[in-house]
PDB file of N, CA and C in Angstrom:
ATOM      1  N   MET A   8      17.962  20.150  32.169  1.00 69.00           N
ATOM      2  CA  MET A   8      18.181  20.577  30.816  1.00 69.00           C
ATOM      3  C   MET A   8      16.911  20.265  30.016  1.00 69.00           C
ATOM      4  N   ASN A   9      16.304  21.272  29.481  1.00 73.00           N
ATOM      5  CA  ASN A   9      15.048  21.146  28.752  1.00 73.00           C
ATOM      6  C   ASN A   9      15.336  20.896  27.267  1.00 73.00           C
ATOM      7  N   PRO A  10      14.983  19.710  26.738  1.00 66.00           N
ATOM      8  CA  PRO A  10      15.280  19.446  25.323  1.00 66.00           C
ATOM      9  C   PRO A  10      14.485  20.316  24.365  1.00 66.00           C
ATOM     10  N   LEU A  11      13.393  20.921  24.825  1.00 75.00           N
ATOM     11  CA  LEU A  11      12.628  21.794  23.941  1.00 75.00           C
ATOM     12  C   LEU A  11      13.347  23.114  23.695  1.00 75.00           C
ATOM     13  N   ARG A  12      14.325  23.436  24.511  1.00 86.00           N
ATOM     14  CA  ARG A  12      15.082  24.674  24.324  1.00 86.00           C
ATOM     15  C   ARG A  12      16.351  24.444  23.518  1.00 86.00           C
ATOM     16  N   TRP A  13      16.599  23.198  23.122  1.00 87.00           N
ATOM     17  CA  TRP A  13      17.764  22.912  22.304  1.00 87.00           C
ATOM     18  C   TRP A  13      17.565  23.501  20.919  1.00 87.00           C
ATOM     19  N   SER A  14      18.665  23.716  20.221  1.00 91.00           N
ATOM     20  CA  SER A  14      18.568  24.232  18.858  1.00 91.00           C
ATOM     21  C   SER A  14      17.952  23.169  17.947  1.00 91.00           C
ATOM     22  N   PHE A  15      17.470  23.632  16.813  1.00 91.00           N
ATOM     23  CA  PHE A  15      16.864  22.722  15.835  1.00 91.00           C
ATOM     24  C   PHE A  15      17.869  21.666  15.389  1.00 91.00           C
ATOM     25  N   ARG A  16      19.124  22.081  15.189  1.00 94.00           N
ATOM     26  CA  ARG A  16      20.165  21.147  14.759  1.00 94.00           C
ATOM     27  C   ARG A  16      20.405  20.066  15.810  1.00 94.00           C
ATOM     28  N   ALA A  17      20.447  20.465  17.073  1.00 93.00           N
ATOM     29  CA  ALA A  17      20.675  19.493  18.142  1.00 93.00           C
ATOM     30  C   ALA A  17      19.513  18.509  18.243  1.00 93.00           C
ATOM     31  N   GLN A  18      18.294  18.994  18.069  1.00 93.00           N
ATOM     32  CA  GLN A  18      17.136  18.101  18.113  1.00 93.00           C
ATOM     33  C   GLN A  18      17.167  17.111  16.953  1.00 93.00           C
ATOM     34  N   CYS A  19      17.543  17.581  15.773  1.00 96.00           N
ATOM     35  CA  CYS A  19      17.633  16.687  14.612  1.00 96.00           C
ATOM     36  C   CYS A  19      18.751  15.660  14.802  1.00 96.00           C
ATOM     37  N   LEU A  20      19.875  16.089  15.346  1.00 96.00           N
ATOM     38  CA  LEU A  20      20.962  15.145  15.586  1.00 96.00           C
ATOM     39  C   LEU A  20      20.567  14.101  16.623  1.00 96.00           C
ATOM     40  N   LEU A  21      19.832  14.505  17.644  1.00 96.00           N
ATOM     41  CA  LEU A  21      19.357  13.553  18.644  1.00 96.00           C
ATOM     42  C   LEU A  21      18.401  12.539  18.007  1.00 96.00           C
ATOM     43  N   GLY A  22      17.518  12.999  17.150  1.00 97.00           N
ATOM     44  CA  GLY A  22      16.615  12.091  16.449  1.00 97.00           C
ATOM     45  C   GLY A  22      17.372  11.127  15.550  1.00 97.00           C
ATOM     46  N   PHE A  23      18.382  11.639  14.851  1.00 98.00           N
ATOM     47  CA  PHE A  23      19.200  10.784  13.992  1.00 98.00           C
ATOM     48  C   PHE A  23      19.937   9.733  14.809  1.00 98.00           C
ATOM     49  N   LEU A  24      20.510  10.144  15.940  1.00 98.00           N
ATOM     50  CA  LEU A  24      21.231   9.192  16.781  1.00 98.00           C
ATOM     51  C   LEU A  24      20.297   8.131  17.354  1.00 98.00           C
ATOM     52  N   ALA A  25      19.080   8.530  17.693  1.00 98.00           N
ATOM     53  CA  ALA A  25      18.104   7.559  18.199  1.00 98.00           C
ATOM     54  C   ALA A  25      17.757   6.538  17.115  1.00 98.00           C
ATOM     55  N   CYS A  26      17.518   7.003  15.901  1.00 98.00           N
ATOM     56  CA  CYS A  26      17.198   6.086  14.799  1.00 98.00           C
ATOM     57  C   CYS A  26      18.386   5.179  14.485  1.00 98.00           C
ATOM     58  N   ALA A  27      19.584   5.748  14.473  1.00 98.00           N
ATOM     59  CA  ALA A  27      20.774   4.943  14.195  1.00 98.00           C
ATOM     60  C   ALA A  27      20.991   3.902  15.287  1.00 98.00           C
ATOM     61  N   GLY A  28      20.748   4.278  16.531  1.00 98.00           N
ATOM     62  CA  GLY A  28      20.891   3.330  17.630  1.00 98.00           C
ATOM     63  C   GLY A  28      19.889   2.194  17.549  1.00 98.00           C
ATOM     64  N   LEU A  29      18.647   2.519  17.207  1.00 98.00           N
ATOM     65  CA  LEU A  29      17.629   1.476  17.067  1.00 98.00           C
ATOM     66  C   LEU A  29      17.966   0.522  15.922  1.00 98.00           C
ATOM     67  N   LEU A  30      18.431   1.068  14.815  1.00 98.00           N
ATOM     68  CA  LEU A  30      18.810   0.211  13.689  1.00 98.00           C
ATOM     69  C   LEU A  30      20.029  -0.645  14.026  1.00 98.00           C
ATOM     70  N   ALA A  31      20.999  -0.060  14.723  1.00 98.00           N
ATOM     71  CA  ALA A  31      22.185  -0.820  15.113  1.00 98.00           C
ATOM     72  C   ALA A  31      21.810  -1.960  16.054  1.00 98.00           C
ATOM     73  N   PHE A  32      20.905  -1.693  16.987  1.00 98.00           N
ATOM     74  CA  PHE A  32      20.458  -2.744  17.907  1.00 98.00           C
ATOM     75  C   PHE A  32      19.726  -3.851  17.153  1.00 98.00           C
ATOM     76  N   ALA A  33      18.893  -3.488  16.201  1.00 97.00           N
ATOM     77  CA  ALA A  33      18.159  -4.492  15.426  1.00 97.00           C
ATOM     78  C   ALA A  33      19.113  -5.355  14.609  1.00 97.00           C
ATOM     79  N   ILE A  34      20.111  -4.734  14.004  1.00 97.00           N
ATOM     80  CA  ILE A  34      21.078  -5.499  13.210  1.00 97.00           C
ATOM     81  C   ILE A  34      21.928  -6.385  14.112  1.00 97.00           C
ATOM     82  N   TRP A  35      22.292  -5.883  15.283  1.00 98.00           N
ATOM     83  CA  TRP A  35      23.048  -6.689  16.240  1.00 98.00           C
ATOM     84  C   TRP A  35      22.243  -7.906  16.686  1.00 98.00           C
ATOM     85  N   MET A  36      20.957  -7.688  16.976  1.00 97.00           N
ATOM     86  CA  MET A  36      20.106  -8.810  17.387  1.00 97.00           C
ATOM     87  C   MET A  36      20.010  -9.854  16.273  1.00 97.00           C
ATOM     88  N   GLN A  37      19.997  -9.400  15.039  1.00 96.00           N
ATOM     89  CA  GLN A  37      19.896 -10.328  13.920  1.00 96.00           C
ATOM     90  C   GLN A  37      21.198 -11.099  13.724  1.00 96.00           C
ATOM     91  N   LEU A  38      22.321 -10.395  13.704  1.00 97.00           N
ATOM     92  CA  LEU A  38      23.584 -11.037  13.362  1.00 97.00           C
ATOM     93  C   LEU A  38      24.221 -11.778  14.531  1.00 97.00           C
ATOM     94  N   GLU A  39      24.190 -11.203  15.712  1.00 97.00           N
ATOM     95  CA  GLU A  39      24.873 -11.805  16.851  1.00 97.00           C
ATOM     96  C   GLU A  39      23.995 -12.760  17.647  1.00 97.00           C
ATOM     97  N   MET A  40      22.719 -12.452  17.767  1.00 96.00           N
ATOM     98  CA  MET A  40      21.823 -13.279  18.572  1.00 96.00           C
ATOM     99  C   MET A  40      21.065 -14.305  17.729  1.00 96.00           C
ATOM    100  N   GLY A  41      21.147 -14.187  16.413  1.00 95.00           N
ATOM    101  CA  GLY A  41      20.538 -15.165  15.532  1.00 95.00           C
ATOM    102  C   GLY A  41      19.032 -15.035  15.375  1.00 95.00           C
ATOM    103  N   LEU A  42      18.476 -13.867  15.653  1.00 95.00           N
ATOM    104  CA  LEU A  42      17.035 -13.664  15.505  1.00 95.00           C
ATOM    105  C   LEU A  42      16.739 -13.135  14.108  1.00 95.00           C
ATOM    106  N   GLU A  43      15.919 -13.849  13.379  1.00 96.00           N
ATOM    107  CA  GLU A  43      15.545 -13.416  12.035  1.00 96.00           C
ATOM    108  C   GLU A  43      14.362 -12.452  12.117  1.00 96.00           C
ATOM    109  N   PRO A  44      14.430 -11.337  11.393  1.00 95.00           N
ATOM    110  CA  PRO A  44      13.330 -10.366  11.451  1.00 95.00           C
ATOM    111  C   PRO A  44      12.128 -10.831  10.628  1.00 95.00           C
ATOM    112  N   CYS A  45      10.956 -10.491  11.115  1.00 96.00           N
ATOM    113  CA  CYS A  45       9.732 -10.779  10.372  1.00 96.00           C
ATOM    114  C   CYS A  45       9.558  -9.704   9.284  1.00 96.00           C
ATOM    115  N   PRO A  46       8.645  -9.886   8.343  1.00 96.00           N
ATOM    116  CA  PRO A  46       8.450  -8.878   7.293  1.00 96.00           C
ATOM    117  C   PRO A  46       8.090  -7.492   7.839  1.00 96.00           C
ATOM    118  N   LEU A  47       7.293  -7.433   8.907  1.00 97.00           N
ATOM    119  CA  LEU A  47       6.957  -6.128   9.475  1.00 97.00           C
ATOM    120  C   LEU A  47       8.177  -5.457  10.092  1.00 97.00           C
ATOM    121  N   CYS A  48       9.078  -6.260  10.658  1.00 95.00           N
ATOM    122  CA  CYS A  48      10.302  -5.696  11.229  1.00 95.00           C
ATOM    123  C   CYS A  48      11.183  -5.089  10.134  1.00 95.00           C
ATOM    124  N   ILE A  49      11.202  -5.719   8.981  1.00 96.00           N
ATOM    125  CA  ILE A  49      11.988  -5.186   7.868  1.00 96.00           C
ATOM    126  C   ILE A  49      11.404  -3.858   7.401  1.00 96.00           C
ATOM    127  N   PHE A  50      10.074  -3.778   7.309  1.00 98.00           N
ATOM    128  CA  PHE A  50       9.447  -2.504   6.947  1.00 98.00           C
ATOM    129  C   PHE A  50       9.727  -1.438   8.002  1.00 98.00           C
ATOM    130  N   GLN A  51       9.758  -1.839   9.268  1.00 97.00           N
ATOM    131  CA  GLN A  51      10.053  -0.897  10.343  1.00 97.00           C
ATOM    132  C   GLN A  51      11.486  -0.383  10.213  1.00 97.00           C
ATOM    133  N   ARG A  52      12.408  -1.240   9.850  1.00 97.00           N
ATOM    134  CA  ARG A  52      13.795  -0.804   9.657  1.00 97.00           C
ATOM    135  C   ARG A  52      13.892   0.199   8.511  1.00 97.00           C
ATOM    136  N   ILE A  53      13.164  -0.060   7.441  1.00 98.00           N
ATOM    137  CA  ILE A  53      13.163   0.877   6.313  1.00 98.00           C
ATOM    138  C   ILE A  53      12.605   2.225   6.751  1.00 98.00           C
ATOM    139  N   ALA A  54      11.533   2.201   7.543  1.00 98.00           N
ATOM    140  CA  ALA A  54      10.933   3.448   8.023  1.00 98.00           C
ATOM    141  C   ALA A  54      11.894   4.198   8.937  1.00 98.00           C
ATOM    142  N   PHE A  55      12.558   3.492   9.856  1.00 98.00           N
ATOM    143  CA  PHE A  55      13.513   4.154  10.747  1.00 98.00           C
ATOM    144  C   PHE A  55      14.691   4.719   9.961  1.00 98.00           C
ATOM    145  N   ALA A  56      15.125   4.020   8.922  1.00 98.00           N
ATOM    146  CA  ALA A  56      16.213   4.534   8.091  1.00 98.00           C
ATOM    147  C   ALA A  56      15.777   5.803   7.363  1.00 98.00           C
ATOM    148  N   ALA A  57      14.546   5.829   6.860  1.00 98.00           N
ATOM    149  CA  ALA A  57      14.048   7.017   6.162  1.00 98.00           C
ATOM    150  C   ALA A  57      13.902   8.196   7.119  1.00 98.00           C
ATOM    151  N   VAL A  58      13.358   7.937   8.306  1.00 98.00           N
ATOM    152  CA  VAL A  58      13.204   9.018   9.289  1.00 98.00           C
ATOM    153  C   VAL A  58      14.576   9.502   9.750  1.00 98.00           C
ATOM    154  N   GLY A  59      15.504   8.580   9.964  1.00 98.00           N
ATOM    155  CA  GLY A  59      16.860   8.963  10.353  1.00 98.00           C
ATOM    156  C   GLY A  59      17.541   9.799   9.287  1.00 98.00           C
ATOM    157  N   LEU A  60      17.337   9.441   8.029  1.00 98.00           N
ATOM    158  CA  LEU A  60      17.902  10.233   6.934  1.00 98.00           C
ATOM    159  C   LEU A  60      17.288  11.631   6.904  1.00 98.00           C
ATOM    160  N   ALA A  61      15.984  11.717   7.155  1.00 98.00           N
ATOM    161  CA  ALA A  61      15.330  13.032   7.203  1.00 98.00           C
ATOM    162  C   ALA A  61      15.883  13.870   8.352  1.00 98.00           C
ATOM    163  N   PHE A  62      16.099  13.242   9.511  1.00 98.00           N
ATOM    164  CA  PHE A  62      16.700  13.962  10.637  1.00 98.00           C
ATOM    165  C   PHE A  62      18.109  14.439  10.286  1.00 98.00           C
ATOM    166  N   LEU A  63      18.890  13.580   9.632  1.00 97.00           N
ATOM    167  CA  LEU A  63      20.255  13.957   9.268  1.00 97.00           C
ATOM    168  C   LEU A  63      20.256  15.113   8.272  1.00 97.00           C
ATOM    169  N   LEU A  64      19.375  15.052   7.279  1.00 97.00           N
ATOM    170  CA  LEU A  64      19.286  16.154   6.322  1.00 97.00           C
ATOM    171  C   LEU A  64      18.839  17.440   7.005  1.00 97.00           C
ATOM    172  N   GLY A  65      17.912  17.326   7.959  1.00 96.00           N
ATOM    173  CA  GLY A  65      17.476  18.497   8.709  1.00 96.00           C
ATOM    174  C   GLY A  65      18.606  19.096   9.527  1.00 96.00           C
ATOM    175  N   ALA A  66      19.435  18.239  10.115  1.00 95.00           N
ATOM    176  CA  ALA A  66      20.557  18.732  10.916  1.00 95.00           C
ATOM    177  C   ALA A  66      21.608  19.396  10.033  1.00 95.00           C
ATOM    178  N   LEU A  67      21.844  18.828   8.859  1.00 94.00           N
ATOM    179  CA  LEU A  67      22.847  19.408   7.970  1.00 94.00           C
ATOM    180  C   LEU A  67      22.350  20.695   7.319  1.00 94.00           C
ATOM    181  N   HIS A  68      21.058  20.786   7.109  1.00 92.00           N
ATOM    182  CA  HIS A  68      20.496  21.967   6.462  1.00 92.00           C
ATOM    183  C   HIS A  68      20.352  23.143   7.431  1.00 92.00           C
ATOM    184  N   ALA A  69      20.156  22.850   8.705  1.00 75.00           N
ATOM    185  CA  ALA A  69      19.908  23.913   9.696  1.00 75.00           C
ATOM    186  C   ALA A  69      21.138  24.760   9.926  1.00 75.00           C
TER     187      ALA A  69
END
């Protein structure tokens, strides 16, 4: 299955799910494993949230 042949909506949803999964893993590591994020990690979370929101808007708009 070639992901480049997927529809634009499917590609955006995949990107959104990837960003949501990364953020969920980071929050799980913080809350359950007791690892405190460094300042750069917090900026990275903000960036992933913004990119995920852009993917979600792209999927809803397509």
